Amino acid sequence: VAGRLRRFYPPLVVLVFVDTEENPKPNEWFGYFSAWYPGEASGIIITPDVPEKDRAEIMAAIASAGSVIAALFVKPRGYAGAVGLSEDQEAIVKQALEKQIVVLNFGNPYLLRDAEPNVRIDTFSASSASLAASIEALARTVK
């Protein structure tokens, strides 16, 4: 865990970056998050290929957000051809990094290494224990 944040400012937008749509872990994490976070939050799943129409809507949501959480469910895989965010995803996260932002990394430890979010939590795993622990760490860093 790196950084500290006093609180989230509404509206809170949760951007969930995935490398495959079949990944069930973001839904599990959002269940833990919803049980902890008392306010409203908009969740947006961002797949590697983002249609232009969706990108415009996502960018508008980021622009109007008071705070952003970027949850990265992108894991390194042998022989996958890529181990990071797609160009579409990188453009979106670059825009989000201009806001008050928390980055939660559940897979690839090399993602966004040079970024400077307000808070960064790396679990290096998307196991159920890691997902729950990320909420505990978030609760300690965002009061």
PDB file of C-alpha atoms in Angstrom:
ATOM      1  CA  VAL A   1       0.000   0.000   0.000  1.00  0.00           C
ATOM      2  CA  ALA A   2       1.362   3.376  -0.980  1.00  0.00           C
ATOM      3  CA  GLY A   3      -0.213   6.747  -0.285  1.00  0.00           C
ATOM      4  CA  ARG A   4      -3.106   8.063   1.743  1.00  0.00           C
ATOM      5  CA  LEU A   5      -6.393   9.722   0.911  1.00  0.00           C
ATOM      6  CA  ARG A   6      -8.742  11.473   3.310  1.00  0.00           C
ATOM      7  CA  ARG A   7     -11.956  10.453   1.582  1.00  0.00           C
ATOM      8  CA  PHE A   8     -13.627   9.811  -1.739  1.00  0.00           C
ATOM      9  CA  TYR A   9     -15.346  12.792  -3.356  1.00  0.00           C
ATOM     10  CA  PRO A  10     -18.618  12.107  -5.151  1.00  0.00           C
ATOM     11  CA  PRO A  11     -19.395  11.015  -7.663  1.00  0.00           C
ATOM     12  CA  LEU A  12     -17.148   7.980  -7.282  1.00  0.00           C
ATOM     13  CA  VAL A  13     -16.408   6.082 -10.489  1.00  0.00           C
ATOM     14  CA  VAL A  14     -14.933   2.578 -10.304  1.00  0.00           C
ATOM     15  CA  LEU A  15     -13.122   1.583 -13.495  1.00  0.00           C
ATOM     16  CA  VAL A  16     -12.522  -2.165 -13.689  1.00  0.00           C
ATOM     17  CA  PHE A  17      -9.906  -3.101 -16.276  1.00  0.00           C
ATOM     18  CA  VAL A  18     -10.011  -6.730 -17.411  1.00  0.00           C
ATOM     19  CA  ASP A  19      -8.037  -8.746 -19.921  1.00  0.00           C
ATOM     20  CA  THR A  20     -10.965 -11.078 -20.567  1.00  0.00           C
ATOM     21  CA  GLU A  21     -14.714 -10.645 -20.170  1.00  0.00           C
ATOM     22  CA  GLU A  22     -15.019 -14.113 -18.637  1.00  0.00           C
ATOM     23  CA  ASN A  23     -13.123 -13.120 -15.490  1.00  0.00           C
ATOM     24  CA  PRO A  24     -15.497 -13.511 -12.483  1.00  0.00           C
ATOM     25  CA  LYS A  25     -13.144 -11.824  -9.999  1.00  0.00           C
ATOM     26  CA  PRO A  26     -14.232  -8.200 -10.644  1.00  0.00           C
ATOM     27  CA  ASN A  27     -17.801  -9.070  -9.611  1.00  0.00           C
ATOM     28  CA  GLU A  28     -16.544 -10.769  -6.466  1.00  0.00           C
ATOM     29  CA  TRP A  29     -14.370  -7.727  -5.610  1.00  0.00           C
ATOM     30  CA  PHE A  30     -17.217  -5.315  -6.256  1.00  0.00           C
ATOM     31  CA  GLY A  31     -19.351  -7.324  -3.806  1.00  0.00           C
ATOM     32  CA  TYR A  32     -16.721  -6.796  -1.090  1.00  0.00           C
ATOM     33  CA  PHE A  33     -16.409  -3.133  -2.046  1.00  0.00           C
ATOM     34  CA  SER A  34     -20.179  -2.541  -1.973  1.00  0.00           C
ATOM     35  CA  ALA A  35     -20.425  -4.132   1.464  1.00  0.00           C
ATOM     36  CA  TRP A  36     -17.763  -1.722   2.772  1.00  0.00           C
ATOM     37  CA  TYR A  37     -18.407   1.532   0.907  1.00  0.00           C
ATOM     38  CA  PRO A  38     -21.510   3.337   2.212  1.00  0.00           C
ATOM     39  CA  GLY A  39     -21.937   5.742  -0.712  1.00  0.00           C
ATOM     40  CA  GLU A  40     -22.911   5.363  -4.321  1.00  0.00           C
ATOM     41  CA  ALA A  41     -20.390   4.347  -6.950  1.00  0.00           C
ATOM     42  CA  SER A  42     -20.686   3.782 -10.681  1.00  0.00           C
ATOM     43  CA  GLY A  43     -18.883   0.678 -11.903  1.00  0.00           C
ATOM     44  CA  ILE A  44     -17.596   0.414 -15.472  1.00  0.00           C
ATOM     45  CA  ILE A  45     -15.964  -2.728 -16.894  1.00  0.00           C
ATOM     46  CA  ILE A  46     -13.286  -1.874 -19.446  1.00  0.00           C
ATOM     47  CA  THR A  47     -12.237  -4.644 -21.813  1.00  0.00           C
ATOM     48  CA  PRO A  48      -9.150  -4.456 -24.047  1.00  0.00           C
ATOM     49  CA  ASP A  49     -11.125  -3.268 -27.109  1.00  0.00           C
ATOM     50  CA  VAL A  50     -13.297  -0.279 -26.243  1.00  0.00           C
ATOM     51  CA  PRO A  51     -15.744   0.888 -28.934  1.00  0.00           C
ATOM     52  CA  GLU A  52     -15.508   4.618 -29.676  1.00  0.00           C
ATOM     53  CA  LYS A  53     -19.029   5.300 -28.367  1.00  0.00           C
ATOM     54  CA  ASP A  54     -18.235   3.576 -25.070  1.00  0.00           C
ATOM     55  CA  ARG A  55     -14.895   5.374 -24.795  1.00  0.00           C
ATOM     56  CA  ALA A  56     -16.646   8.754 -25.052  1.00  0.00           C
ATOM     57  CA  GLU A  57     -19.087   7.757 -22.292  1.00  0.00           C
ATOM     58  CA  ILE A  58     -16.267   6.483 -20.078  1.00  0.00           C
ATOM     59  CA  MET A  59     -14.239   9.669 -20.595  1.00  0.00           C
ATOM     60  CA  ALA A  60     -17.315  11.765 -19.715  1.00  0.00           C
ATOM     61  CA  ALA A  61     -17.824   9.728 -16.521  1.00  0.00           C
ATOM     62  CA  ILE A  62     -14.178  10.273 -15.577  1.00  0.00           C
ATOM     63  CA  ALA A  63     -14.412  14.001 -16.311  1.00  0.00           C
ATOM     64  CA  SER A  64     -17.411  14.393 -14.008  1.00  0.00           C
ATOM     65  CA  ALA A  65     -16.002  12.143 -11.252  1.00  0.00           C
ATOM     66  CA  GLY A  66     -14.906  13.528  -7.925  1.00  0.00           C
ATOM     67  CA  SER A  67     -12.810  10.409  -7.258  1.00  0.00           C
ATOM     68  CA  VAL A  68     -11.849   7.354  -9.283  1.00  0.00           C
ATOM     69  CA  ILE A  69     -10.855   3.819  -8.403  1.00  0.00           C
ATOM     70  CA  ALA A  70      -9.002   1.884 -11.094  1.00  0.00           C
ATOM     71  CA  ALA A  71      -9.126  -1.855 -10.338  1.00  0.00           C
ATOM     72  CA  LEU A  72      -6.726  -3.750 -12.594  1.00  0.00           C
ATOM     73  CA  PHE A  73      -7.585  -7.398 -13.212  1.00  0.00           C
ATOM     74  CA  VAL A  74      -4.938  -7.916 -15.877  1.00  0.00           C
ATOM     75  CA  LYS A  75      -2.550 -10.749 -15.180  1.00  0.00           C
ATOM     76  CA  PRO A  76       0.623 -11.801 -16.953  1.00  0.00           C
ATOM     77  CA  ARG A  77       0.223 -14.962 -19.015  1.00  0.00           C
ATOM     78  CA  GLY A  78       2.776 -16.979 -20.867  1.00  0.00           C
ATOM     79  CA  TYR A  79       2.394 -16.892 -24.652  1.00  0.00           C
ATOM     80  CA  ALA A  80      -0.529 -14.449 -24.523  1.00  0.00           C
ATOM     81  CA  GLY A  81       1.184 -11.952 -26.810  1.00  0.00           C
ATOM     82  CA  ALA A  82       0.729  -9.080 -24.349  1.00  0.00           C
ATOM     83  CA  VAL A  83       1.059  -8.619 -20.603  1.00  0.00           C
ATOM     84  CA  GLY A  84      -0.442  -5.219 -20.015  1.00  0.00           C
ATOM     85  CA  LEU A  85      -3.244  -2.849 -20.759  1.00  0.00           C
ATOM     86  CA  SER A  86      -4.403  -2.398 -24.332  1.00  0.00           C
ATOM     87  CA  GLU A  87      -3.971   0.971 -26.063  1.00  0.00           C
ATOM     88  CA  ASP A  88      -7.657   1.723 -25.444  1.00  0.00           C
ATOM     89  CA  GLN A  89      -7.327   0.884 -21.760  1.00  0.00           C
ATOM     90  CA  GLU A  90      -4.119   2.921 -21.435  1.00  0.00           C
ATOM     91  CA  ALA A  91      -5.828   6.001 -22.884  1.00  0.00           C
ATOM     92  CA  ILE A  92      -8.641   5.662 -20.367  1.00  0.00           C
ATOM     93  CA  VAL A  93      -6.392   5.119 -17.367  1.00  0.00           C
ATOM     94  CA  LYS A  94      -4.201   8.050 -18.418  1.00  0.00           C
ATOM     95  CA  GLN A  95      -7.289  10.291 -18.268  1.00  0.00           C
ATOM     96  CA  ALA A  96      -8.287   8.794 -14.906  1.00  0.00           C
ATOM     97  CA  LEU A  97      -4.844   9.455 -13.420  1.00  0.00           C
ATOM     98  CA  GLU A  98      -5.568  13.176 -13.688  1.00  0.00           C
ATOM     99  CA  LYS A  99      -8.253  12.762 -11.003  1.00  0.00           C
ATOM    100  CA  GLN A 100      -8.049  11.882  -7.326  1.00  0.00           C
ATOM    101  CA  ILE A 101      -7.463   8.186  -7.882  1.00  0.00           C
ATOM    102  CA  VAL A 102      -6.846   4.901  -6.121  1.00  0.00           C
ATOM    103  CA  VAL A 103      -5.204   2.134  -8.156  1.00  0.00           C
ATOM    104  CA  LEU A 104      -5.843  -1.446  -7.067  1.00  0.00           C
ATOM    105  CA  ASN A 105      -3.674  -3.958  -8.876  1.00  0.00           C
ATOM    106  CA  PHE A 106      -4.784  -7.575  -8.712  1.00  0.00           C
ATOM    107  CA  GLY A 107      -2.407  -9.178 -11.156  1.00  0.00           C
ATOM    108  CA  ASN A 108       0.492  -7.815 -13.130  1.00  0.00           C
ATOM    109  CA  PRO A 109       2.914  -5.986 -10.797  1.00  0.00           C
ATOM    110  CA  TYR A 110       4.386  -4.071 -13.734  1.00  0.00           C
ATOM    111  CA  LEU A 111       1.205  -2.227 -14.689  1.00  0.00           C
ATOM    112  CA  LEU A 112       1.328   1.539 -14.208  1.00  0.00           C
ATOM    113  CA  ARG A 113       4.694   1.402 -12.440  1.00  0.00           C
ATOM    114  CA  ASP A 114       5.446   5.005 -13.372  1.00  0.00           C
ATOM    115  CA  ALA A 115       2.002   6.325 -12.456  1.00  0.00           C
ATOM    116  CA  GLU A 116       1.547   8.379  -9.314  1.00  0.00           C
ATOM    117  CA  PRO A 117      -1.955   7.724  -7.982  1.00  0.00           C
ATOM    118  CA  ASN A 118      -3.064   9.090  -4.624  1.00  0.00           C
ATOM    119  CA  VAL A 119      -3.170   5.523  -3.295  1.00  0.00           C
ATOM    120  CA  ARG A 120      -1.818   2.316  -4.838  1.00  0.00           C
ATOM    121  CA  ILE A 121      -2.582  -1.149  -3.504  1.00  0.00           C
ATOM    122  CA  ASP A 122      -0.871  -4.161  -5.094  1.00  0.00           C
ATOM    123  CA  THR A 123      -2.104  -7.616  -4.118  1.00  0.00           C
ATOM    124  CA  PHE A 124      -0.324  -9.580  -6.884  1.00  0.00           C
ATOM    125  CA  SER A 125      -3.261 -11.978  -6.829  1.00  0.00           C
ATOM    126  CA  ALA A 126      -6.988 -12.057  -7.485  1.00  0.00           C
ATOM    127  CA  SER A 127      -7.670 -14.804  -4.967  1.00  0.00           C
ATOM    128  CA  SER A 128     -10.679 -14.287  -2.721  1.00  0.00           C
ATOM    129  CA  ALA A 129      -8.353 -13.572   0.219  1.00  0.00           C
ATOM    130  CA  SER A 130      -6.516 -10.894  -1.795  1.00  0.00           C
ATOM    131  CA  LEU A 131      -9.761  -9.286  -2.938  1.00  0.00           C
ATOM    132  CA  ALA A 132     -11.004  -9.062   0.653  1.00  0.00           C
ATOM    133  CA  ALA A 133      -7.606  -7.816   1.877  1.00  0.00           C
ATOM    134  CA  SER A 134      -7.672  -5.025  -0.712  1.00  0.00           C
ATOM    135  CA  ILE A 135     -10.840  -3.687   0.914  1.00  0.00           C
ATOM    136  CA  GLU A 136      -9.220  -3.847   4.358  1.00  0.00           C
ATOM    137  CA  ALA A 137      -6.221  -1.916   3.013  1.00  0.00           C
ATOM    138  CA  LEU A 138      -8.512   0.557   1.296  1.00  0.00           C
ATOM    139  CA  ALA A 139     -10.441   1.094   4.538  1.00  0.00           C
ATOM    140  CA  ARG A 140      -7.165   1.897   6.352  1.00  0.00           C
ATOM    141  CA  THR A 141      -5.972   4.372   3.725  1.00  0.00           C
ATOM    142  CA  VAL A 142      -9.220   6.144   2.824  1.00  0.00           C
ATOM    143  CA  LYS A 143     -10.958   7.488   5.895  1.00  0.00           C
TER     144      LYS A 143
END
